[in-house]
Amino acid sequence: MKVYALITCLGFFLGLCSYNQQTVDANDRYVTDQTSSGEESVYASLPEAEYASGYDISFENASYGLVSVFYNSTSDKKKKLVVEKDDDKYIYNVFNDVNYVNYPLQLGNGYYKVSLYINTTGTKYKKLKTKTYNVQLEEENIVYLQSILEIQWTFEDKSIELAGMLIDQAMDKKREEEGIDEVELTLEDINEALYQFVIDTIEYDYDKIKGLDFSYVPNNDETIRTETGICYDYSALYAAMLRSQGIPVKMAKGYAKDSDVYHAWNEVYITEEERWVVVDTTSDAYMNRRGYPFEYEKEVSDYNKLKEF
């Protein structure tokens, strides 16, 4: 018999939310030699904002699977970003920021149209700017390594530094088990160390959801500090930790089987097998704390994915 966690995530997380800007210092990165490409260049940095106010759409990091958007003004009107490719469309909230914000181009190679809108009255919006670009990715899954609106991380974050320490501990454990000093961790070893930390440490916060609105976005360091979170926090933390180690990870949103509650989970790329596996750390943490049996890899048919980031 399958036991499903009580997951109380609200439908307003269907849209993207606010962004507390953080930048990546290209000279201060924690990247192990286990990364998918073996090079630091798999990570993009934000474009430099040329003006203190105004708006812009930049494809400077398009080869990394990113479009960067700058919007900063005194207006408190709602802003939307619409990303289109072929018949697919993603709509994001945009908030004032003094820096560019990265959004994913996760629909593969080809022509994208990106438009920035501002609310005028009611549900009506005026187009401010549109750009089109023929995106050609450096690597097929490179977008799933980046820091984006939904999954914010830098190498200076406490959560990412913790990921490095967890991997060091895994190395020490492997040295002890094998009785030799020179050992290497596989991508599976790294994944296991970070996954186990998340499901062992983070506890579901049933009260948190009551005080949130559409502007909420996970703060991984805060999740680490409180050791609590909702499904959105679980999936963002797990994705950020793995991405920082060169392991492609998606955040997926939709519905779990037998549930009508909007939910967030992950898909992790298994390099050796060249396939994605469904991972639900929220559910696994619930099962783990109660001593119920569960599997790391979930059945794809048990989830109805509507969006991926």
PDB file of C-alpha atoms in Angstrom:
ATOM      1  CA  MET A   1       0.000   0.000   0.000  1.00  0.00           C
ATOM      2  CA  LYS A   2       1.312   3.444  -0.893  1.00  0.00           C
ATOM      3  CA  VAL A   3       1.262   6.169   1.711  1.00  0.00           C
ATOM      4  CA  TYR A   4       1.217   9.769   0.478  1.00  0.00           C
ATOM      5  CA  ALA A   5       2.420  12.743   2.479  1.00  0.00           C
ATOM      6  CA  LEU A   6       0.032  15.523   3.395  1.00  0.00           C
ATOM      7  CA  ILE A   7       1.307  18.227   1.093  1.00  0.00           C
ATOM      8  CA  THR A   8      -0.332  21.619   1.477  1.00  0.00           C
ATOM      9  CA  CYS A   9       1.028  23.869  -1.250  1.00  0.00           C
ATOM     10  CA  LEU A  10      -1.131  26.598  -2.745  1.00  0.00           C
ATOM     11  CA  GLY A  11      -2.050  27.030  -6.383  1.00  0.00           C
ATOM     12  CA  PHE A  12      -0.615  30.522  -6.549  1.00  0.00           C
ATOM     13  CA  PHE A  13       2.834  28.923  -6.808  1.00  0.00           C
ATOM     14  CA  LEU A  14       1.918  28.116 -10.408  1.00  0.00           C
ATOM     15  CA  GLY A  15       3.402  31.519 -11.227  1.00  0.00           C
ATOM     16  CA  LEU A  16       6.891  32.649 -10.407  1.00  0.00           C
ATOM     17  CA  CYS A  17       7.370  34.986  -7.504  1.00  0.00           C
ATOM     18  CA  SER A  18       9.624  37.698  -6.106  1.00  0.00           C
ATOM     19  CA  TYR A  19      13.392  37.592  -6.262  1.00  0.00           C
ATOM     20  CA  ASN A  20      15.965  38.640  -3.678  1.00  0.00           C
ATOM     21  CA  GLN A  21      18.871  39.267  -6.008  1.00  0.00           C
ATOM     22  CA  GLN A  22      22.169  37.495  -5.465  1.00  0.00           C
ATOM     23  CA  THR A  23      25.090  37.420  -7.864  1.00  0.00           C
ATOM     24  CA  VAL A  24      27.759  34.822  -8.554  1.00  0.00           C
ATOM     25  CA  ASP A  25      31.384  35.793  -8.189  1.00  0.00           C
ATOM     26  CA  ALA A  26      33.164  33.968 -10.996  1.00  0.00           C
ATOM     27  CA  ASN A  27      36.402  33.978  -9.004  1.00  0.00           C
ATOM     28  CA  ASP A  28      34.969  32.380  -5.872  1.00  0.00           C
ATOM     29  CA  ARG A  29      33.177  29.199  -6.830  1.00  0.00           C
ATOM     30  CA  TYR A  30      32.987  25.831  -5.164  1.00  0.00           C
ATOM     31  CA  VAL A  31      33.030  23.338  -8.017  1.00  0.00           C
ATOM     32  CA  THR A  32      34.273  19.788  -7.514  1.00  0.00           C
ATOM     33  CA  ASP A  33      36.042  17.821 -10.207  1.00  0.00           C
ATOM     34  CA  GLN A  34      32.898  15.728 -10.414  1.00  0.00           C
ATOM     35  CA  THR A  35      30.909  18.322 -12.391  1.00  0.00           C
ATOM     36  CA  SER A  36      29.175  17.215 -15.562  1.00  0.00           C
ATOM     37  CA  SER A  37      31.549  19.194 -17.782  1.00  0.00           C
ATOM     38  CA  GLY A  38      34.543  19.504 -15.463  1.00  0.00           C
ATOM     39  CA  GLU A  39      34.642  23.253 -16.106  1.00  0.00           C
ATOM     40  CA  GLU A  40      33.462  26.305 -14.209  1.00  0.00           C
ATOM     41  CA  SER A  41      32.118  27.759 -17.461  1.00  0.00           C
ATOM     42  CA  VAL A  42      28.915  25.752 -17.108  1.00  0.00           C
ATOM     43  CA  TYR A  43      27.710  28.548 -14.786  1.00  0.00           C
ATOM     44  CA  ALA A  44      26.564  31.938 -16.086  1.00  0.00           C
ATOM     45  CA  SER A  45      26.998  35.310 -14.386  1.00  0.00           C
ATOM     46  CA  LEU A  46      24.449  38.129 -14.523  1.00  0.00           C
ATOM     47  CA  PRO A  47      24.849  40.928 -17.068  1.00  0.00           C
ATOM     48  CA  GLU A  48      25.882  44.289 -15.626  1.00  0.00           C
ATOM     49  CA  ALA A  49      23.021  46.749 -15.231  1.00  0.00           C
ATOM     50  CA  GLU A  50      23.943  49.863 -17.224  1.00  0.00           C
ATOM     51  CA  TYR A  51      21.255  52.105 -15.742  1.00  0.00           C
ATOM     52  CA  ALA A  52      19.897  52.748 -12.259  1.00  0.00           C
ATOM     53  CA  SER A  53      16.309  52.592 -13.507  1.00  0.00           C
ATOM     54  CA  GLY A  54      14.352  51.438 -16.529  1.00  0.00           C
ATOM     55  CA  TYR A  55      13.887  48.032 -18.109  1.00  0.00           C
ATOM     56  CA  ASP A  56      15.672  45.665 -20.469  1.00  0.00           C
ATOM     57  CA  ILE A  57      15.671  42.109 -21.819  1.00  0.00           C
ATOM     58  CA  SER A  58      19.083  40.534 -22.431  1.00  0.00           C
ATOM     59  CA  PHE A  59      20.018  37.296 -24.212  1.00  0.00           C
ATOM     60  CA  GLU A  60      23.675  37.604 -23.175  1.00  0.00           C
ATOM     61  CA  ASN A  61      23.454  34.227 -21.410  1.00  0.00           C
ATOM     62  CA  ALA A  62      21.183  32.515 -23.917  1.00  0.00           C
ATOM     63  CA  SER A  63      23.739  29.760 -24.552  1.00  0.00           C
ATOM     64  CA  TYR A  64      23.368  28.868 -20.852  1.00  0.00           C
ATOM     65  CA  GLY A  65      19.594  28.643 -21.266  1.00  0.00           C
ATOM     66  CA  LEU A  66      18.875  32.021 -19.660  1.00  0.00           C
ATOM     67  CA  VAL A  67      17.165  35.274 -20.489  1.00  0.00           C
ATOM     68  CA  SER A  68      18.072  38.126 -18.140  1.00  0.00           C
ATOM     69  CA  VAL A  69      15.526  40.823 -17.321  1.00  0.00           C
ATOM     70  CA  PHE A  70      16.133  44.195 -15.719  1.00  0.00           C
ATOM     71  CA  TYR A  71      13.272  46.230 -14.282  1.00  0.00           C
ATOM     72  CA  ASN A  72      13.673  48.977 -11.737  1.00  0.00           C
ATOM     73  CA  SER A  73      11.295  51.904 -11.260  1.00  0.00           C
ATOM     74  CA  THR A  74       9.200  53.638  -8.648  1.00  0.00           C
ATOM     75  CA  SER A  75       6.041  52.081 -10.081  1.00  0.00           C
ATOM     76  CA  ASP A  76       4.265  49.541  -7.914  1.00  0.00           C
ATOM     77  CA  LYS A  77       2.186  48.217 -10.816  1.00  0.00           C
ATOM     78  CA  LYS A  78       2.321  44.501 -11.551  1.00  0.00           C
ATOM     79  CA  LYS A  79       4.738  43.365 -14.223  1.00  0.00           C
ATOM     80  CA  LYS A  80       4.712  40.156 -16.248  1.00  0.00           C
ATOM     81  CA  LEU A  81       7.297  38.401 -18.377  1.00  0.00           C
ATOM     82  CA  VAL A  82       6.003  36.141 -21.147  1.00  0.00           C
ATOM     83  CA  VAL A  83       8.414  33.594 -22.642  1.00  0.00           C
ATOM     84  CA  GLU A  84       7.170  31.883 -25.803  1.00  0.00           C
ATOM     85  CA  LYS A  85       8.533  29.199 -28.105  1.00  0.00           C
ATOM     86  CA  ASP A  86       6.395  27.460 -30.698  1.00  0.00           C
ATOM     87  CA  ASP A  87       3.130  26.590 -28.911  1.00  0.00           C
ATOM     88  CA  ASP A  88       4.569  26.761 -25.384  1.00  0.00           C
ATOM     89  CA  LYS A  89       4.281  29.765 -23.083  1.00  0.00           C
ATOM     90  CA  TYR A  90       5.569  30.564 -19.588  1.00  0.00           C
ATOM     91  CA  ILE A  91       4.330  33.625 -17.680  1.00  0.00           C
ATOM     92  CA  TYR A  92       6.367  35.026 -14.793  1.00  0.00           C
ATOM     93  CA  ASN A  93       5.929  37.801 -12.262  1.00  0.00           C
ATOM     94  CA  VAL A  94       8.551  40.555 -12.452  1.00  0.00           C
ATOM     95  CA  PHE A  95       9.542  42.711  -9.489  1.00  0.00           C
ATOM     96  CA  ASN A  96      11.680  45.817  -9.136  1.00  0.00           C
ATOM     97  CA  ASP A  97      15.358  45.011  -8.735  1.00  0.00           C
ATOM     98  CA  VAL A  98      18.610  46.932  -9.084  1.00  0.00           C
ATOM     99  CA  ASN A  99      20.152  43.971 -10.944  1.00  0.00           C
ATOM    100  CA  TYR A 100      19.193  41.713 -13.804  1.00  0.00           C
ATOM    101  CA  VAL A 101      17.206  38.582 -12.901  1.00  0.00           C
ATOM    102  CA  ASN A 102      17.681  35.288 -14.756  1.00  0.00           C
ATOM    103  CA  TYR A 103      14.740  33.317 -16.132  1.00  0.00           C
ATOM    104  CA  PRO A 104      15.092  29.874 -17.743  1.00  0.00           C
ATOM    105  CA  LEU A 105      14.843  29.099 -21.450  1.00  0.00           C
ATOM    106  CA  GLN A 106      13.931  25.478 -20.817  1.00  0.00           C
ATOM    107  CA  LEU A 107      12.178  24.701 -24.095  1.00  0.00           C
ATOM    108  CA  GLY A 108      15.291  23.678 -26.017  1.00  0.00           C
ATOM    109  CA  ASN A 109      17.028  25.213 -29.019  1.00  0.00           C
ATOM    110  CA  GLY A 110      15.188  27.498 -31.386  1.00  0.00           C
ATOM    111  CA  TYR A 111      13.506  30.888 -31.619  1.00  0.00           C
ATOM    112  CA  TYR A 112      12.109  32.429 -28.438  1.00  0.00           C
ATOM    113  CA  LYS A 113       9.983  35.532 -28.071  1.00  0.00           C
ATOM    114  CA  VAL A 114      10.258  37.272 -24.698  1.00  0.00           C
ATOM    115  CA  SER A 115       7.932  40.141 -23.801  1.00  0.00           C
ATOM    116  CA  LEU A 116       7.722  42.427 -20.780  1.00  0.00           C
ATOM    117  CA  TYR A 117       4.321  43.807 -19.776  1.00  0.00           C
ATOM    118  CA  ILE A 118       3.023  46.271 -17.177  1.00  0.00           C
ATOM    119  CA  ASN A 119      -0.464  46.376 -15.732  1.00  0.00           C
ATOM    120  CA  THR A 120      -2.643  49.315 -16.784  1.00  0.00           C
ATOM    121  CA  THR A 121      -6.103  48.709 -15.321  1.00  0.00           C
ATOM    122  CA  GLY A 122      -7.827  45.626 -13.987  1.00  0.00           C
ATOM    123  CA  THR A 123      -6.523  42.611 -15.902  1.00  0.00           C
ATOM    124  CA  LYS A 124      -5.215  44.671 -18.824  1.00  0.00           C
ATOM    125  CA  TYR A 125      -1.487  44.905 -19.550  1.00  0.00           C
ATOM    126  CA  LYS A 126       0.584  47.075 -21.889  1.00  0.00           C
ATOM    127  CA  LYS A 127       3.605  45.666 -23.682  1.00  0.00           C
ATOM    128  CA  LEU A 128       6.828  47.497 -22.783  1.00  0.00           C
ATOM    129  CA  LYS A 129       9.384  45.544 -24.760  1.00  0.00           C
ATOM    130  CA  THR A 130       9.730  42.413 -26.905  1.00  0.00           C
ATOM    131  CA  LYS A 131      12.834  40.609 -28.108  1.00  0.00           C
ATOM    132  CA  THR A 132      13.276  37.471 -30.183  1.00  0.00           C
ATOM    133  CA  TYR A 133      16.363  35.294 -30.259  1.00  0.00           C
ATOM    134  CA  ASN A 134      17.522  32.018 -31.784  1.00  0.00           C
ATOM    135  CA  VAL A 135      18.772  30.133 -28.724  1.00  0.00           C
ATOM    136  CA  GLN A 136      21.512  27.545 -29.199  1.00  0.00           C
ATOM    137  CA  LEU A 137      22.510  25.869 -25.937  1.00  0.00           C
ATOM    138  CA  GLU A 138      26.120  25.008 -25.114  1.00  0.00           C
ATOM    139  CA  GLU A 139      24.901  21.744 -23.600  1.00  0.00           C
ATOM    140  CA  GLU A 140      21.465  20.152 -23.688  1.00  0.00           C
ATOM    141  CA  ASN A 141      20.879  20.313 -19.917  1.00  0.00           C
ATOM    142  CA  ILE A 142      22.954  23.389 -19.065  1.00  0.00           C
ATOM    143  CA  VAL A 143      19.882  25.427 -18.084  1.00  0.00           C
ATOM    144  CA  TYR A 144      19.278  22.992 -15.220  1.00  0.00           C
ATOM    145  CA  LEU A 145      22.569  23.974 -13.579  1.00  0.00           C
ATOM    146  CA  GLN A 146      21.862  27.699 -13.337  1.00  0.00           C
ATOM    147  CA  SER A 147      20.629  29.994 -10.592  1.00  0.00           C
ATOM    148  CA  ILE A 148      17.207  31.242 -11.672  1.00  0.00           C
ATOM    149  CA  LEU A 149      14.217  32.980 -10.133  1.00  0.00           C
ATOM    150  CA  GLU A 150      12.753  29.777  -8.686  1.00  0.00           C
ATOM    151  CA  ILE A 151      16.060  28.251  -7.619  1.00  0.00           C
ATOM    152  CA  GLN A 152      18.329  31.002  -6.294  1.00  0.00           C
ATOM    153  CA  TRP A 153      21.848  30.114  -5.264  1.00  0.00           C
ATOM    154  CA  THR A 154      25.401  31.412  -5.208  1.00  0.00           C
ATOM    155  CA  PHE A 155      28.617  29.766  -4.118  1.00  0.00           C
ATOM    156  CA  GLU A 156      28.680  32.101  -1.116  1.00  0.00           C
ATOM    157  CA  ASP A 157      25.332  30.868   0.240  1.00  0.00           C
ATOM    158  CA  LYS A 158      25.473  28.998   3.527  1.00  0.00           C
ATOM    159  CA  SER A 159      23.367  26.235   1.995  1.00  0.00           C
ATOM    160  CA  ILE A 160      25.867  25.753  -0.827  1.00  0.00           C
ATOM    161  CA  GLU A 161      28.820  25.884   1.543  1.00  0.00           C
ATOM    162  CA  LEU A 162      27.011  23.234   3.584  1.00  0.00           C
ATOM    163  CA  ALA A 163      26.681  21.107   0.450  1.00  0.00           C
ATOM    164  CA  GLY A 164      30.454  21.234   0.108  1.00  0.00           C
ATOM    165  CA  MET A 165      30.926  20.191   3.738  1.00  0.00           C
ATOM    166  CA  LEU A 166      28.494  17.293   3.317  1.00  0.00           C
ATOM    167  CA  ILE A 167      30.496  16.093   0.340  1.00  0.00           C
ATOM    168  CA  ASP A 168      33.727  16.373   2.356  1.00  0.00           C
ATOM    169  CA  GLN A 169      32.106  14.216   5.034  1.00  0.00           C
ATOM    170  CA  ALA A 170      31.085  11.685   2.400  1.00  0.00           C
ATOM    171  CA  MET A 171      34.692  11.601   1.189  1.00  0.00           C
ATOM    172  CA  ASP A 172      35.964  10.986   4.727  1.00  0.00           C
ATOM    173  CA  LYS A 173      33.431   8.192   5.180  1.00  0.00           C
ATOM    174  CA  LYS A 174      34.473   6.542   1.935  1.00  0.00           C
ATOM    175  CA  ARG A 175      38.169   6.772   2.903  1.00  0.00           C
ATOM    176  CA  GLU A 176      37.371   5.063   6.191  1.00  0.00           C
ATOM    177  CA  GLU A 177      35.299   2.357   4.532  1.00  0.00           C
ATOM    178  CA  GLU A 178      37.894   1.599   1.850  1.00  0.00           C
ATOM    179  CA  GLY A 179      40.945   2.101   4.074  1.00  0.00           C
ATOM    180  CA  ILE A 180      42.757   4.308   1.572  1.00  0.00           C
ATOM    181  CA  ASP A 181      43.410   8.034   1.309  1.00  0.00           C
ATOM    182  CA  GLU A 182      42.829   8.487  -2.426  1.00  0.00           C
ATOM    183  CA  VAL A 183      39.128   8.049  -3.141  1.00  0.00           C
ATOM    184  CA  GLU A 184      36.696   9.617  -5.567  1.00  0.00           C
ATOM    185  CA  LEU A 185      33.008  10.282  -5.161  1.00  0.00           C
ATOM    186  CA  THR A 186      30.721   9.415  -8.014  1.00  0.00           C
ATOM    187  CA  LEU A 187      27.824  11.661  -8.974  1.00  0.00           C
ATOM    188  CA  GLU A 188      25.620   9.073  -7.298  1.00  0.00           C
ATOM    189  CA  ASP A 189      27.633   9.437  -4.068  1.00  0.00           C
ATOM    190  CA  ILE A 190      27.244  13.226  -4.167  1.00  0.00           C
ATOM    191  CA  ASN A 191      23.534  13.001  -4.867  1.00  0.00           C
ATOM    192  CA  GLU A 192      23.021  10.520  -2.047  1.00  0.00           C
ATOM    193  CA  ALA A 193      24.825  12.709   0.509  1.00  0.00           C
ATOM    194  CA  LEU A 194      22.760  15.814  -0.333  1.00  0.00           C
ATOM    195  CA  TYR A 195      19.461  13.971  -0.715  1.00  0.00           C
ATOM    196  CA  GLN A 196      19.886  12.226   2.634  1.00  0.00           C
ATOM    197  CA  PHE A 197      20.596  15.526   4.368  1.00  0.00           C
ATOM    198  CA  VAL A 198      17.424  17.117   3.002  1.00  0.00           C
ATOM    199  CA  ILE A 199      15.068  14.292   3.952  1.00  0.00           C
ATOM    200  CA  ASP A 200      16.742  13.764   7.356  1.00  0.00           C
ATOM    201  CA  THR A 201      16.902  17.423   8.350  1.00  0.00           C
ATOM    202  CA  ILE A 202      14.067  19.471   6.831  1.00  0.00           C
ATOM    203  CA  GLU A 203      10.651  19.125   8.463  1.00  0.00           C
ATOM    204  CA  TYR A 204       7.401  20.138   6.787  1.00  0.00           C
ATOM    205  CA  ASP A 205       5.990  23.415   8.140  1.00  0.00           C
ATOM    206  CA  TYR A 206       2.198  23.151   8.101  1.00  0.00           C
ATOM    207  CA  ASP A 207       1.759  26.673   9.485  1.00  0.00           C
ATOM    208  CA  LYS A 208       4.026  28.469   7.006  1.00  0.00           C
ATOM    209  CA  ILE A 209       1.631  28.259   4.094  1.00  0.00           C
ATOM    210  CA  LYS A 210      -0.982  30.303   5.969  1.00  0.00           C
ATOM    211  CA  GLY A 211       1.100  33.473   5.892  1.00  0.00           C
ATOM    212  CA  LEU A 212       2.328  33.343   2.295  1.00  0.00           C
ATOM    213  CA  ASP A 213       1.131  35.185  -0.782  1.00  0.00           C
ATOM    214  CA  PHE A 214       1.929  35.029  -4.496  1.00  0.00           C
ATOM    215  CA  SER A 215       5.217  36.880  -3.979  1.00  0.00           C
ATOM    216  CA  TYR A 216       6.861  34.070  -2.014  1.00  0.00           C
ATOM    217  CA  VAL A 217      10.031  32.475  -3.340  1.00  0.00           C
ATOM    218  CA  PRO A 218      12.239  30.032  -1.403  1.00  0.00           C
ATOM    219  CA  ASN A 219      15.283  31.240   0.495  1.00  0.00           C
ATOM    220  CA  ASN A 220      17.562  28.228   0.821  1.00  0.00           C
ATOM    221  CA  ASP A 221      19.639  29.669   3.639  1.00  0.00           C
ATOM    222  CA  GLU A 222      16.482  30.353   5.615  1.00  0.00           C
ATOM    223  CA  THR A 223      15.331  26.776   5.026  1.00  0.00           C
ATOM    224  CA  ILE A 224      18.665  25.558   6.385  1.00  0.00           C
ATOM    225  CA  ARG A 225      18.460  27.913   9.371  1.00  0.00           C
ATOM    226  CA  THR A 226      14.940  26.892  10.406  1.00  0.00           C
ATOM    227  CA  GLU A 227      15.212  23.301   9.190  1.00  0.00           C
ATOM    228  CA  THR A 228      11.613  23.631   8.003  1.00  0.00           C
ATOM    229  CA  GLY A 229       9.805  24.348   4.766  1.00  0.00           C
ATOM    230  CA  ILE A 230       7.010  23.552   2.344  1.00  0.00           C
ATOM    231  CA  CYS A 231       7.295  21.556  -0.882  1.00  0.00           C
ATOM    232  CA  TYR A 232       8.539  24.633  -2.740  1.00  0.00           C
ATOM    233  CA  ASP A 233      11.396  24.982  -0.213  1.00  0.00           C
ATOM    234  CA  TYR A 234      12.313  21.287  -0.326  1.00  0.00           C
ATOM    235  CA  SER A 235      12.544  21.242  -4.116  1.00  0.00           C
ATOM    236  CA  ALA A 236      14.465  24.546  -4.340  1.00  0.00           C
ATOM    237  CA  LEU A 237      17.040  23.531  -1.720  1.00  0.00           C
ATOM    238  CA  TYR A 238      17.653  20.088  -3.187  1.00  0.00           C
ATOM    239  CA  ALA A 239      17.951  21.517  -6.705  1.00  0.00           C
ATOM    240  CA  ALA A 240      20.335  24.305  -5.660  1.00  0.00           C
ATOM    241  CA  MET A 241      22.640  21.941  -3.777  1.00  0.00           C
ATOM    242  CA  LEU A 242      22.872  19.504  -6.687  1.00  0.00           C
ATOM    243  CA  ARG A 243      23.199  22.224  -9.314  1.00  0.00           C
ATOM    244  CA  SER A 244      26.141  23.688  -7.417  1.00  0.00           C
ATOM    245  CA  GLN A 245      27.870  20.321  -7.851  1.00  0.00           C
ATOM    246  CA  GLY A 246      27.264  20.124 -11.593  1.00  0.00           C
ATOM    247  CA  ILE A 247      24.298  17.747 -11.429  1.00  0.00           C
ATOM    248  CA  PRO A 248      21.381  18.876 -13.647  1.00  0.00           C
ATOM    249  CA  VAL A 249      18.133  19.130 -11.677  1.00  0.00           C
ATOM    250  CA  LYS A 250      14.680  20.372 -12.604  1.00  0.00           C
ATOM    251  CA  MET A 251      12.034  21.808 -10.338  1.00  0.00           C
ATOM    252  CA  ALA A 252       8.672  20.446 -11.464  1.00  0.00           C
ATOM    253  CA  LYS A 253       5.229  21.754 -10.539  1.00  0.00           C
ATOM    254  CA  GLY A 254       1.859  20.115 -10.875  1.00  0.00           C
ATOM    255  CA  TYR A 255      -0.032  17.411  -9.019  1.00  0.00           C
ATOM    256  CA  ALA A 256       0.903  14.160  -7.325  1.00  0.00           C
ATOM    257  CA  LYS A 257      -1.322  11.125  -7.853  1.00  0.00           C
ATOM    258  CA  ASP A 258      -4.483  11.040  -5.733  1.00  0.00           C
ATOM    259  CA  SER A 259      -4.029  14.691  -4.721  1.00  0.00           C
ATOM    260  CA  ASP A 260      -5.709  17.889  -5.873  1.00  0.00           C
ATOM    261  CA  VAL A 261      -3.161  20.118  -4.102  1.00  0.00           C
ATOM    262  CA  TYR A 262      -0.605  21.953  -6.222  1.00  0.00           C
ATOM    263  CA  HIS A 263       2.838  20.531  -5.535  1.00  0.00           C
ATOM    264  CA  ALA A 264       6.553  20.960  -6.315  1.00  0.00           C
ATOM    265  CA  TRP A 265       9.127  18.180  -6.712  1.00  0.00           C
ATOM    266  CA  ASN A 266      12.332  17.488  -8.666  1.00  0.00           C
ATOM    267  CA  GLU A 267      13.701  15.557 -11.573  1.00  0.00           C
ATOM    268  CA  VAL A 268      17.379  14.583 -11.381  1.00  0.00           C
ATOM    269  CA  TYR A 269      19.470  13.712 -14.424  1.00  0.00           C
ATOM    270  CA  ILE A 270      21.329  10.405 -14.121  1.00  0.00           C
ATOM    271  CA  THR A 271      24.326  10.967 -16.364  1.00  0.00           C
ATOM    272  CA  GLU A 272      25.429   7.346 -16.622  1.00  0.00           C
ATOM    273  CA  GLU A 273      21.961   6.273 -17.766  1.00  0.00           C
ATOM    274  CA  GLU A 274      21.137   9.436 -19.714  1.00  0.00           C
ATOM    275  CA  ARG A 275      17.684   9.772 -18.195  1.00  0.00           C
ATOM    276  CA  TRP A 276      15.693  11.860 -15.717  1.00  0.00           C
ATOM    277  CA  VAL A 277      14.274  10.382 -12.516  1.00  0.00           C
ATOM    278  CA  VAL A 278      11.441  11.805 -10.435  1.00  0.00           C
ATOM    279  CA  VAL A 279      12.431  12.633  -6.834  1.00  0.00           C
ATOM    280  CA  ASP A 280      10.030  13.984  -4.193  1.00  0.00           C
ATOM    281  CA  THR A 281      11.996  15.047  -1.106  1.00  0.00           C
ATOM    282  CA  THR A 282       8.858  16.431   0.573  1.00  0.00           C
ATOM    283  CA  SER A 283       7.151  13.059   0.454  1.00  0.00           C
ATOM    284  CA  ASP A 284      10.351  11.179   1.297  1.00  0.00           C
ATOM    285  CA  ALA A 285      11.028  13.351   4.366  1.00  0.00           C
ATOM    286  CA  TYR A 286       7.490  12.631   5.585  1.00  0.00           C
ATOM    287  CA  MET A 287       7.903   8.873   5.063  1.00  0.00           C
ATOM    288  CA  ASN A 288      11.408   8.877   6.509  1.00  0.00           C
ATOM    289  CA  ARG A 289      10.358  10.566   9.764  1.00  0.00           C
ATOM    290  CA  ARG A 290       7.562   8.060  10.281  1.00  0.00           C
ATOM    291  CA  GLY A 291       9.554   4.962   9.383  1.00  0.00           C
ATOM    292  CA  TYR A 292       7.419   4.141   6.343  1.00  0.00           C
ATOM    293  CA  PRO A 293       9.022   2.384   3.356  1.00  0.00           C
ATOM    294  CA  PHE A 294       9.686   4.509   0.259  1.00  0.00           C
ATOM    295  CA  GLU A 295      11.791   4.529  -2.888  1.00  0.00           C
ATOM    296  CA  TYR A 296      14.107   7.319  -4.029  1.00  0.00           C
ATOM    297  CA  GLU A 297      12.917   7.115  -7.615  1.00  0.00           C
ATOM    298  CA  LYS A 298       9.214   7.702  -8.086  1.00  0.00           C
ATOM    299  CA  GLU A 299       6.982   6.489 -10.893  1.00  0.00           C
ATOM    300  CA  VAL A 300       6.545   9.126 -13.584  1.00  0.00           C
ATOM    301  CA  SER A 301       2.893   8.092 -13.869  1.00  0.00           C
ATOM    302  CA  ASP A 302       2.323   9.137 -10.226  1.00  0.00           C
ATOM    303  CA  TYR A 303       2.873  12.808 -11.116  1.00  0.00           C
ATOM    304  CA  ASN A 304       1.130  15.193 -13.478  1.00  0.00           C
ATOM    305  CA  LYS A 305       3.802  17.738 -14.400  1.00  0.00           C
ATOM    306  CA  LEU A 306       2.474  21.059 -15.659  1.00  0.00           C
ATOM    307  CA  LYS A 307       5.632  23.172 -15.563  1.00  0.00           C
ATOM    308  CA  GLU A 308       9.357  22.635 -15.194  1.00  0.00           C
ATOM    309  CA  PHE A 309      12.144  25.056 -14.373  1.00  0.00           C
TER     310      PHE A 309
END
